[in-house]
Coordinates of C-alpha atoms in Angstrom, one line a residue:
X14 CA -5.7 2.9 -28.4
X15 CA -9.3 4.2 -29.1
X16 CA -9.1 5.8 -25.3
X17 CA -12.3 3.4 -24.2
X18 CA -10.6 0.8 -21.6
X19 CA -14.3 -1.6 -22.5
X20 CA -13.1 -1.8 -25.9
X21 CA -9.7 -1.0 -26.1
X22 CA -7.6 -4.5 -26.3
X23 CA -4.1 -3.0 -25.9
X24 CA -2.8 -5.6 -27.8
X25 CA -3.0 -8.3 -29.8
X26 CA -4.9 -11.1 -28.7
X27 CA -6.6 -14.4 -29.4
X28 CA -8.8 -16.1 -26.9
X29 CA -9.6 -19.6 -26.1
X30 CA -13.4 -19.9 -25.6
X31 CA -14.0 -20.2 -22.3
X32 CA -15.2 -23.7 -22.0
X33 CA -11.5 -24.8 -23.3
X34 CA -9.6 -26.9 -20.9
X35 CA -6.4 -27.9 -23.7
X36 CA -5.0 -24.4 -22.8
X37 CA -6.7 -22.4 -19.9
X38 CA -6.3 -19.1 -21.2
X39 CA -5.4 -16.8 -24.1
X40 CA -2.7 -17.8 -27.0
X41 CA -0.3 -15.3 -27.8
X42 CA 0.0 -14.2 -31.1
X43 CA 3.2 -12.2 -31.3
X44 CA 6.4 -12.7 -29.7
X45 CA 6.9 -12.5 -25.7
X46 CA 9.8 -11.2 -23.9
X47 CA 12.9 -12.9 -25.4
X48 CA 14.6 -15.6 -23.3
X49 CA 17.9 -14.1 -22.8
X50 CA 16.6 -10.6 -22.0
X51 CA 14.3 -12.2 -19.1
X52 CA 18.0 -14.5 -17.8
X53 CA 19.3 -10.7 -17.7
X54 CA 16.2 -8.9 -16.0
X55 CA 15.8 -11.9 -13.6
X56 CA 20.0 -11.7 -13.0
X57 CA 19.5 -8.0 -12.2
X58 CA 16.5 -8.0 -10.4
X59 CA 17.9 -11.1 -8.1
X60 CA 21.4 -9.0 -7.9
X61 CA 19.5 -6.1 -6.7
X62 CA 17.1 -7.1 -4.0
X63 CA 20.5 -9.2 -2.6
X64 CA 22.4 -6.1 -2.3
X65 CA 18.9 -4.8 -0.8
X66 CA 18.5 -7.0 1.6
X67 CA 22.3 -7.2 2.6
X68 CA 21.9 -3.2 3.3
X69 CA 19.1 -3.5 5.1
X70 CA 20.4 -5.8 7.8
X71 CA 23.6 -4.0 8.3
X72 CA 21.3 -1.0 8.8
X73 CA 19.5 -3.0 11.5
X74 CA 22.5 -4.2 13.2
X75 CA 23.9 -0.5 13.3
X76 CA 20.4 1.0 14.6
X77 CA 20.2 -1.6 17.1
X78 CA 23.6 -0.9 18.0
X79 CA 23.1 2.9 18.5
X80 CA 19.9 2.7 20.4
X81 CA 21.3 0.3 22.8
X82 CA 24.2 2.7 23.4
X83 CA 22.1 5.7 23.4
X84 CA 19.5 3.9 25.8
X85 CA 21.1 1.4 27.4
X86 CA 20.2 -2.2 27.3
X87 CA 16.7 -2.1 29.5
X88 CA 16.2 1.2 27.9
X89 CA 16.2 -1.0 24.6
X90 CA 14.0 -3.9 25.8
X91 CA 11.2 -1.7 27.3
X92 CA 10.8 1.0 24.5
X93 CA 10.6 -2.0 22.1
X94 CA 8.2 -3.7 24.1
X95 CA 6.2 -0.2 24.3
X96 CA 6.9 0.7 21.1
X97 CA 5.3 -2.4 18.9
X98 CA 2.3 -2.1 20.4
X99 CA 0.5 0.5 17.7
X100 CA 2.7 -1.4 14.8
X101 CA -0.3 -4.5 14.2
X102 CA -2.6 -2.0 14.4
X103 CA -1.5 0.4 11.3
X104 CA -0.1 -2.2 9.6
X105 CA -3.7 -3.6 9.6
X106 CA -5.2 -0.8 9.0
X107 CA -3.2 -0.3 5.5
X108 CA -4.2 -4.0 4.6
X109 CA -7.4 -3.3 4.9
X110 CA -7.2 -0.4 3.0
X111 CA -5.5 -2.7 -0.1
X112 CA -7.9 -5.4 0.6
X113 CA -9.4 -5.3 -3.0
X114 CA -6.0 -6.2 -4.9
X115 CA -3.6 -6.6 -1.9
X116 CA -0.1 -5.0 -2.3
X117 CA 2.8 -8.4 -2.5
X118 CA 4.0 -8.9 1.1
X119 CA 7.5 -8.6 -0.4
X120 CA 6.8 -5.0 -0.8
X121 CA 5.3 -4.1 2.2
X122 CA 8.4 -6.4 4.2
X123 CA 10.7 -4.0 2.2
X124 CA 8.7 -0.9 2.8
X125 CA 8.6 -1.6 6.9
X126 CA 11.9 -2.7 6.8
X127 CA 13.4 0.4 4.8
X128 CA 11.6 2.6 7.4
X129 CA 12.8 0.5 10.6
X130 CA 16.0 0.2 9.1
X131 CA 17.8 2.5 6.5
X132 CA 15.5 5.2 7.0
X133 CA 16.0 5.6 11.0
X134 CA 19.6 5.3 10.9
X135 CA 20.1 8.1 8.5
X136 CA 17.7 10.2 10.4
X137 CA 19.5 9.5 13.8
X138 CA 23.1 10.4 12.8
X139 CA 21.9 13.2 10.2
X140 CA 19.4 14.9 12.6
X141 CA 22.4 14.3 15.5
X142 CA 25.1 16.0 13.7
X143 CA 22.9 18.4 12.7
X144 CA 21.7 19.5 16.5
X145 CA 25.4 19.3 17.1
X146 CA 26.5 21.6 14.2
X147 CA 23.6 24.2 15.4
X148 CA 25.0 24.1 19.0
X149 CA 28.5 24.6 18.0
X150 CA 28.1 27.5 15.2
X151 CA 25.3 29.6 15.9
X152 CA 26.5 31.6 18.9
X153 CA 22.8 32.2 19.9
X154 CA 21.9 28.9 19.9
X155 CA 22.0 26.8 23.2
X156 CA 21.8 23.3 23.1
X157 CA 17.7 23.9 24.0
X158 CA 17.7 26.0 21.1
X159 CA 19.6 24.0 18.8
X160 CA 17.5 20.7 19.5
X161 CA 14.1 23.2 19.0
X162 CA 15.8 24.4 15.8
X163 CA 16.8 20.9 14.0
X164 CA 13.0 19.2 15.1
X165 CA 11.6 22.1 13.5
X166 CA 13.5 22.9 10.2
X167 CA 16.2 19.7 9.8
X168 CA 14.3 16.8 11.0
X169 CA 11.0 16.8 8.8
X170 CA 13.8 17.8 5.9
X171 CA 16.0 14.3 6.9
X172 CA 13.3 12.1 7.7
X173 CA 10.4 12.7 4.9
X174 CA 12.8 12.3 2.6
X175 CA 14.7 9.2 3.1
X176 CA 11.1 7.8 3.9
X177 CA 10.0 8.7 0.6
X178 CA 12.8 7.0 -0.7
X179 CA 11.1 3.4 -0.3
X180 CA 7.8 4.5 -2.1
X181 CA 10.4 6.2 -5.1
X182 CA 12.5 2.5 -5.2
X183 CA 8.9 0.6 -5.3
X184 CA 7.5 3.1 -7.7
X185 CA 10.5 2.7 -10.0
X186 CA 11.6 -0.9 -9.6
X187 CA 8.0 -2.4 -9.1
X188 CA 5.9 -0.6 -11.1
X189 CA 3.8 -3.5 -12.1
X190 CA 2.2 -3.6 -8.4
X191 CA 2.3 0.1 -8.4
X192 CA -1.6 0.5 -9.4
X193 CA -2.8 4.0 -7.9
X194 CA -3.8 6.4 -5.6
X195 CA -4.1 3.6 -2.8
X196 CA -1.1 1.7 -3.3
X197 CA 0.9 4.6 -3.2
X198 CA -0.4 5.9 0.3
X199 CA -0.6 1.9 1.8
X200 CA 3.4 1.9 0.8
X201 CA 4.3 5.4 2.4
X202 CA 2.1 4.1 5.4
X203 CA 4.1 1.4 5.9
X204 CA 7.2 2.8 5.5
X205 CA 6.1 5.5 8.2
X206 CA 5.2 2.9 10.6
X207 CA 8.0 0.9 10.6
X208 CA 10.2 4.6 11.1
X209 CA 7.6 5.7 13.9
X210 CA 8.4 1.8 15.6
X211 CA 12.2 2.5 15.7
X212 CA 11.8 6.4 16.9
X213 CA 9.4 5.5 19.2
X214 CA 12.0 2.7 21.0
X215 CA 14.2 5.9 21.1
X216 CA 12.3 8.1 22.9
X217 CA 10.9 5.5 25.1
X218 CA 14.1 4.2 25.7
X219 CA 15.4 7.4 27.0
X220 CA 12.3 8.1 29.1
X221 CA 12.9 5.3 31.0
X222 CA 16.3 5.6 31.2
X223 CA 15.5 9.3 32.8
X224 CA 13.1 7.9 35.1
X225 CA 15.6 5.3 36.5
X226 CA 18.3 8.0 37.5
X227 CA 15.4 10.3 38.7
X228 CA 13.3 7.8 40.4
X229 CA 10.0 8.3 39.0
X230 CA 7.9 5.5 38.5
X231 CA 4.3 5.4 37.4
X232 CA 1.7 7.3 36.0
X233 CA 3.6 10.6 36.9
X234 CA 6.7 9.3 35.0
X235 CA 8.3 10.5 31.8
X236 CA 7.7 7.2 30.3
X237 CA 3.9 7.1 31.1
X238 CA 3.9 10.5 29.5
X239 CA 5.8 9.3 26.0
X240 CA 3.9 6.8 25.6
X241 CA 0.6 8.7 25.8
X242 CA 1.7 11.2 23.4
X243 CA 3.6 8.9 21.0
X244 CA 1.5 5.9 21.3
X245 CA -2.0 6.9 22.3
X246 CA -2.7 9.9 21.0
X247 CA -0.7 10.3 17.6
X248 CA 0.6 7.2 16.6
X249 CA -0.9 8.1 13.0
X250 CA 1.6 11.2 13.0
X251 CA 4.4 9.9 11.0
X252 CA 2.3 8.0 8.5
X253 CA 0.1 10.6 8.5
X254 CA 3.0 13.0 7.1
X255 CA 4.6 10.4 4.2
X256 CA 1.1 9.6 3.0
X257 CA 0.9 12.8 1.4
X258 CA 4.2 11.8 -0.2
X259 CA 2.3 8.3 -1.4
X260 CA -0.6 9.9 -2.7
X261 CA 1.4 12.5 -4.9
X262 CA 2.7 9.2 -6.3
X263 CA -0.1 7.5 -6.9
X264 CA -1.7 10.4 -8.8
X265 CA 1.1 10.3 -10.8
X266 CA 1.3 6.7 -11.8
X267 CA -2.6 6.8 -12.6
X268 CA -2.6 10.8 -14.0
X269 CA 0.5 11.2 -15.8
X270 CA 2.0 8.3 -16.7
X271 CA 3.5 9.8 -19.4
X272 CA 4.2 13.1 -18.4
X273 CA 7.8 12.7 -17.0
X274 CA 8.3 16.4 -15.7
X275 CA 4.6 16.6 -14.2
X276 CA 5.3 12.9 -12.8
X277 CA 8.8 15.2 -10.8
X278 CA 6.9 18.1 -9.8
X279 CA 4.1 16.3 -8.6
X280 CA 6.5 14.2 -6.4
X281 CA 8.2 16.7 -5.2
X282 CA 4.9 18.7 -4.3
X283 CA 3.9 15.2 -2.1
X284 CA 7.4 15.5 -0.1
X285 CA 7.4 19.4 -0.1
X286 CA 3.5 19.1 1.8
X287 CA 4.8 16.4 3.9
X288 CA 7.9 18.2 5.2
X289 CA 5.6 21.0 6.0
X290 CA 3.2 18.9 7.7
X291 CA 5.7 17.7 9.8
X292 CA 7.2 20.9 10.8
X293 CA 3.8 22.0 11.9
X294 CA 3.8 19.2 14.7
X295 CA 7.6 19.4 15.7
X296 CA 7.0 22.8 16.2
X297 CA 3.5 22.6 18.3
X298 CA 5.7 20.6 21.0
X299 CA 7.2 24.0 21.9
X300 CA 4.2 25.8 22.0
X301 CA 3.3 24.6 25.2
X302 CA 1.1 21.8 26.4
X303 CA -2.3 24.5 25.5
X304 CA -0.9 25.2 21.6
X305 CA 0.3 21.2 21.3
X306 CA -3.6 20.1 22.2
X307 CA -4.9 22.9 19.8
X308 CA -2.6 22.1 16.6
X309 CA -3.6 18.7 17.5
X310 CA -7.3 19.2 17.7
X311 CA -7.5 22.3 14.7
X312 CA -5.0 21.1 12.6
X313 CA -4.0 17.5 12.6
X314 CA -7.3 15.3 13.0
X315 CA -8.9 17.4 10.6
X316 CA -6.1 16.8 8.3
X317 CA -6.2 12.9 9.0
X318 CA -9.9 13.0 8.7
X319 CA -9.5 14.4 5.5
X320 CA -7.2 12.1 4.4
X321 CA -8.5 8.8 5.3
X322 CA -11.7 10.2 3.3
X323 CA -9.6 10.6 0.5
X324 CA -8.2 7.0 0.8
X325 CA -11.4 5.2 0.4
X326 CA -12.7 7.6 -1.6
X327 CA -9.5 6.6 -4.1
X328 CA -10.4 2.9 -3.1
X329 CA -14.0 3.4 -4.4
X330 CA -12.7 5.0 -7.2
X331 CA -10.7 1.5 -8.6
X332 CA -13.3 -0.7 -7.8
X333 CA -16.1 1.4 -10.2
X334 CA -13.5 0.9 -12.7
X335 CA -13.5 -2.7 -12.8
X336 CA -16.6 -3.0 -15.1
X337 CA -15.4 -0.9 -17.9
X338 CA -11.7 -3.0 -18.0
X339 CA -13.1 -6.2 -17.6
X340 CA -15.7 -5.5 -20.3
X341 CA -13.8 -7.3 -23.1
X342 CA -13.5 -10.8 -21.1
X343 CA -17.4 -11.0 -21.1
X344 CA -17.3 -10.8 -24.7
X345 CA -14.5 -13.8 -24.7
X346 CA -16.2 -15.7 -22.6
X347 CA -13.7 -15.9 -19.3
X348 CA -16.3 -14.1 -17.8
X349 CA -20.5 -13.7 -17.6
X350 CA -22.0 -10.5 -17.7
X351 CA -22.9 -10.0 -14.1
X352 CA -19.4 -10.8 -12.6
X353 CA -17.5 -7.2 -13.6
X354 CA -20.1 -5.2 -11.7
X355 CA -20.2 -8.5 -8.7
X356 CA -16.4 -7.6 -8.3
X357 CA -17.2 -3.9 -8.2
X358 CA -18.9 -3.9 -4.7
X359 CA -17.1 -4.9 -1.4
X360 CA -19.9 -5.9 0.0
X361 CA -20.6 -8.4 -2.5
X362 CA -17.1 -9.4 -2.2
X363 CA -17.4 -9.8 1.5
X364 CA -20.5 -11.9 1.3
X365 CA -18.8 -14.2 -1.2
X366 CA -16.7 -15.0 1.0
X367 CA -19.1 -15.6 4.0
X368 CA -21.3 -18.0 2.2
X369 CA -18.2 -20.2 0.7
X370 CA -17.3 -20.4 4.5
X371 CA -20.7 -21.6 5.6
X372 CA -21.2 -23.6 2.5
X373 CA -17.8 -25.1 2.0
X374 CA -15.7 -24.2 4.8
X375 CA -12.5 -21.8 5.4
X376 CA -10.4 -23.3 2.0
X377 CA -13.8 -22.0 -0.2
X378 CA -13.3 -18.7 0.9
X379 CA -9.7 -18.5 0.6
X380 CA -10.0 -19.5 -3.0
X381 CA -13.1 -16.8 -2.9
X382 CA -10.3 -14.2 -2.4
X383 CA -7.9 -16.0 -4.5
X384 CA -10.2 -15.6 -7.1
X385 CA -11.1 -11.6 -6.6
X386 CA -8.3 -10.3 -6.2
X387 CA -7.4 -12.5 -9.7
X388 CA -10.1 -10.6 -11.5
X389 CA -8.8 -7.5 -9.9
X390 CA -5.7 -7.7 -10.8
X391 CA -6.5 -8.3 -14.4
X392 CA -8.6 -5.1 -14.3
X393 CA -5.7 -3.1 -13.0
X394 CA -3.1 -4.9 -16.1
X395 CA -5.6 -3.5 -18.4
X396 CA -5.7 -0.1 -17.1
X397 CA -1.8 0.1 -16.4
X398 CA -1.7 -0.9 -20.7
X399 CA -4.2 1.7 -21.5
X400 CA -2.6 4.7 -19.6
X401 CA 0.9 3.9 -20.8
X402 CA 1.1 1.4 -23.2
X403 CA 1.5 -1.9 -22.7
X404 CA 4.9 -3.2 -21.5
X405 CA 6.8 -6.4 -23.2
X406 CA 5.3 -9.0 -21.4
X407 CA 1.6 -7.4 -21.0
X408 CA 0.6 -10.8 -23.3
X409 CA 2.0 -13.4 -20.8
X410 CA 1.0 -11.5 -17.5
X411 CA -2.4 -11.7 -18.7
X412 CA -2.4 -15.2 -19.8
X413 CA -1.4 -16.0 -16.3
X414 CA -3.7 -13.9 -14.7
X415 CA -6.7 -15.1 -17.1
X416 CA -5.4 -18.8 -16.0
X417 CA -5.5 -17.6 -12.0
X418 CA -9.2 -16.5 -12.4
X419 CA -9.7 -20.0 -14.1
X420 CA -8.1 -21.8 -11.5
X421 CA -10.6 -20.8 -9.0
X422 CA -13.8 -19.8 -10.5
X423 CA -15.2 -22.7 -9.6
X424 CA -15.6 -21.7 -6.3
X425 CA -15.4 -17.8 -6.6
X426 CA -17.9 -17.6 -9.6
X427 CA -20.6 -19.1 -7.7
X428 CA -20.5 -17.6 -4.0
X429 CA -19.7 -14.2 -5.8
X430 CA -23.4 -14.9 -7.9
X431 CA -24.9 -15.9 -5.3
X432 CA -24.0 -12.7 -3.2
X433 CA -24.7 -10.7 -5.7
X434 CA -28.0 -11.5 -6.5
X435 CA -28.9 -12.1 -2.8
X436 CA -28.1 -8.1 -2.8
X437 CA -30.4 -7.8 -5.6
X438 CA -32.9 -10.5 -7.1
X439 CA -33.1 -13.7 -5.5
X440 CA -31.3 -16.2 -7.4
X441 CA -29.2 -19.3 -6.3
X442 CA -25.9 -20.8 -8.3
X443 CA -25.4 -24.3 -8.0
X444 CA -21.5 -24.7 -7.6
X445 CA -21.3 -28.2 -9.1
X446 CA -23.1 -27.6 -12.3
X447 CA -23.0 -24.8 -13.9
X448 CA -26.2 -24.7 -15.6
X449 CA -28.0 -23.0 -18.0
X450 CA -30.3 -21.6 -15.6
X451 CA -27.5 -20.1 -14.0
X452 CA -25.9 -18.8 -16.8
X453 CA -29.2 -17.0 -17.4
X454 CA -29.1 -15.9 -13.7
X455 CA -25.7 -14.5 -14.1
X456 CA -26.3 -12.8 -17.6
X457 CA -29.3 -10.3 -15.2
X458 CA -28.3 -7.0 -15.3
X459 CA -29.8 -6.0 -12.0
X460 CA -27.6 -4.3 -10.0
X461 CA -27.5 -4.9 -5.9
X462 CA -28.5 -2.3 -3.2
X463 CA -25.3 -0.6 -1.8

């Protein structure tokens, strides 16, 4: 490793020129992952996400089980009809975040599922025997008390940490997609949303239920107020707490890669923050409804302010690095000299794909993307080899990676010129004939106006 990620190869390499069509991409040299070891990984990996999956529905089952007797049946049905309605939202939100090398829908399925799933049902019979426990051995405590007590000092304890569980199992067992800074908050986002979904169908559950023995209806009705509170007004609360666990990941994976004890305290820093952050808010619901609006207004939009800042801040971050990893494929020809710095800007991106649309219709753009987040991805292979070495198969994931950005240069390659220049200099690609003119055009250094 020389420590320059433009020159540094990582390993081994030999390339097909790029005008080669017998191969589509690099030749390995040495020796890939051996055959049996890669029956055993895929043997392990299929028994594992099995036994995954298996857990995960029984954990459904049981939490839909225990809502419905702690709710009732149209307690159920109308907090889950209240409570999904700030789910699209986040969950969009986070993609959008990702957009430049989205995280594998597998991941975030698990992440919303672990949080919906596992996650809630260990927080509602932990937090519930611990309220209980309070109640019944701490002679000062009445059941108020007691419930004040485990929100404030059990609750953030139970509940940050099993939600930090998913981003650890992803971190550990998918490291490959485990890039940075911004997939580590996009996981712990997810994971908090899908927890937030199932708590909110508790509390609306049992608003409602309330109301219906108490007869309140309307505006003036418990329910009306939950779902102000939960859903209006904070539904960034519990993502906003397990993002802080995410990010102490991602520095990690991108800081100390190999640094295992600084890779444990930093973690545990992430989920120690979080917890507190938590037990701020718990605690500003008994402060009255005066101290809830100002730990809400001092405290906590500042805080998510200052976080979302810090999000595409980190996503600005891996885009400049694009050029300096992708440096070596100029030189072997997958790619001309104007394309690293094209990828770099998401407003070239964006208007790649705009004029593929107009140009070529909806399947241009698609293959647009395809062909970005390609070239992305390939960056971040390089980057994840030069901060801790490269892994086994770092040969054959970037063949196939090399061969995705072939597959749809074609299209990509042109719309992302033409954007690009369009931003800058004036000068067209031709999609079907990739000239000499254009490869001129492409090989101008001039940068675009952001």
């Amino acid at each position: 490793m020389t420590g320059d990620p433009a020159r540094d190869t990582a390993c081994d390499m030999t390339y097909a020129p790029a005008g080669d069509t017998t191969g589509g991409g690099p030749h390995e040299t040495g020796r890939g992952m051996p055959r049996d070891r890669t029956r055993r990984t895929t043997l392990r990996a299929t028994a594992l996400i099995s036994l995954l999956v298996s857990l995960l529905a029984l954990s459904g089952v049981i939490i839909v089980g225990l809502v419905r007797r702690e709710t009732g049946t149209e307690g159920l049905l109308v907090g889950l009809g209240l409570a999904v309605f700030p789910v699209p939202l986040l969950v969009a939100a986070f993609r959008w975040l990702d957009r430049i090398e989205p995280e594998p829908r597998r991941n975030l399925a698990f992440a919303f599922s672990w949080g919906a799933c596992a996650a809630a049902l260990v927080a509602l019979v932990t937090n519930g025997f611990a309220t209980d426990w309070l109640a019944a051995n701490i002679a000062s405590a009445s059941p108020s008390e007691a419930e004040t007590w485990g929100a404030t000092a059990i609750a953030p304890v139970v509940e940050e940490t099993v939600k930090a569980a998913a981003v650890l199992l992803l971190y550990r067992f998918r490291r490959r997609d485990f890039d940075g800074i911004t997939d580590g908050i996009v996981i712990a986002g997810i994971t908090a949303t899908g927890f937030a979904f199932t708590e909110n169908i508790v509390y609306l559950g049992n608003a409602f239920g309330e109301d219906q023995s108490m007869g309140h209806t309307g505006l003036d009705s418990l329910t009306a107020g939950t779902f102000f509170v939960r859903i209006i007004i904070s539904p960034f609360a519990h993502p906003l707490f397990t993002i802080l666990t995410g990010l102490a990941f991602g520095i990690a994976a991108t800081r100390y890669p190999r640094r295992r004890a600084a890779r444990i305290a930093l973690a545990a820093l992430g989920l120690l923050t979080a917890v507190l952050l938590h037990a701020i808010w718990n605690a500003a619901s008994s402060l009255g409804d005066i101290g809830f609006l100002l730990v809400y207004g001092l405290f906590m939009v500042p805080v998510f302010l200052a976080l979302t800042s810090l999000a595409v801040w980190a996503r600005k971050q891996e885009l400049l690095s694009l050029p300096g990893y992708l440096a070596p494929y100029i030189t072997a020809g997958w790619l001309s000299p104007a394309e690293p710095d094209a990828l770099a800007s998401l407003k070239t991106r964006a208007l790649a794909r705009d004029i593929a649309r107009r140009t070529q219709g909806p399947a241009a753009a698609r293959a647009v993307t395809a062909y970005t987040t390609a070239a992305t991805a390939l960056s971040f292979h390089r980057r994840r080899a030069h901060l801790r070495g490269p892994d086994p198969d770092f040969t054959l994931r970037e063949q196939y990676l090399l061969q995705r950005v072939r597959q749809y240069q074609r299209w990509g390659r042109p719309a992302l010129m033409n954007a690009w220049h369009s931003l800058g200099r004036n000068c067209l690609v031709a999609n079907d004939a990739w000239s000499a003119a254009a490869r001129r055009c492409t090989g101008d250094s001039a940068h675009p106006r952001t």
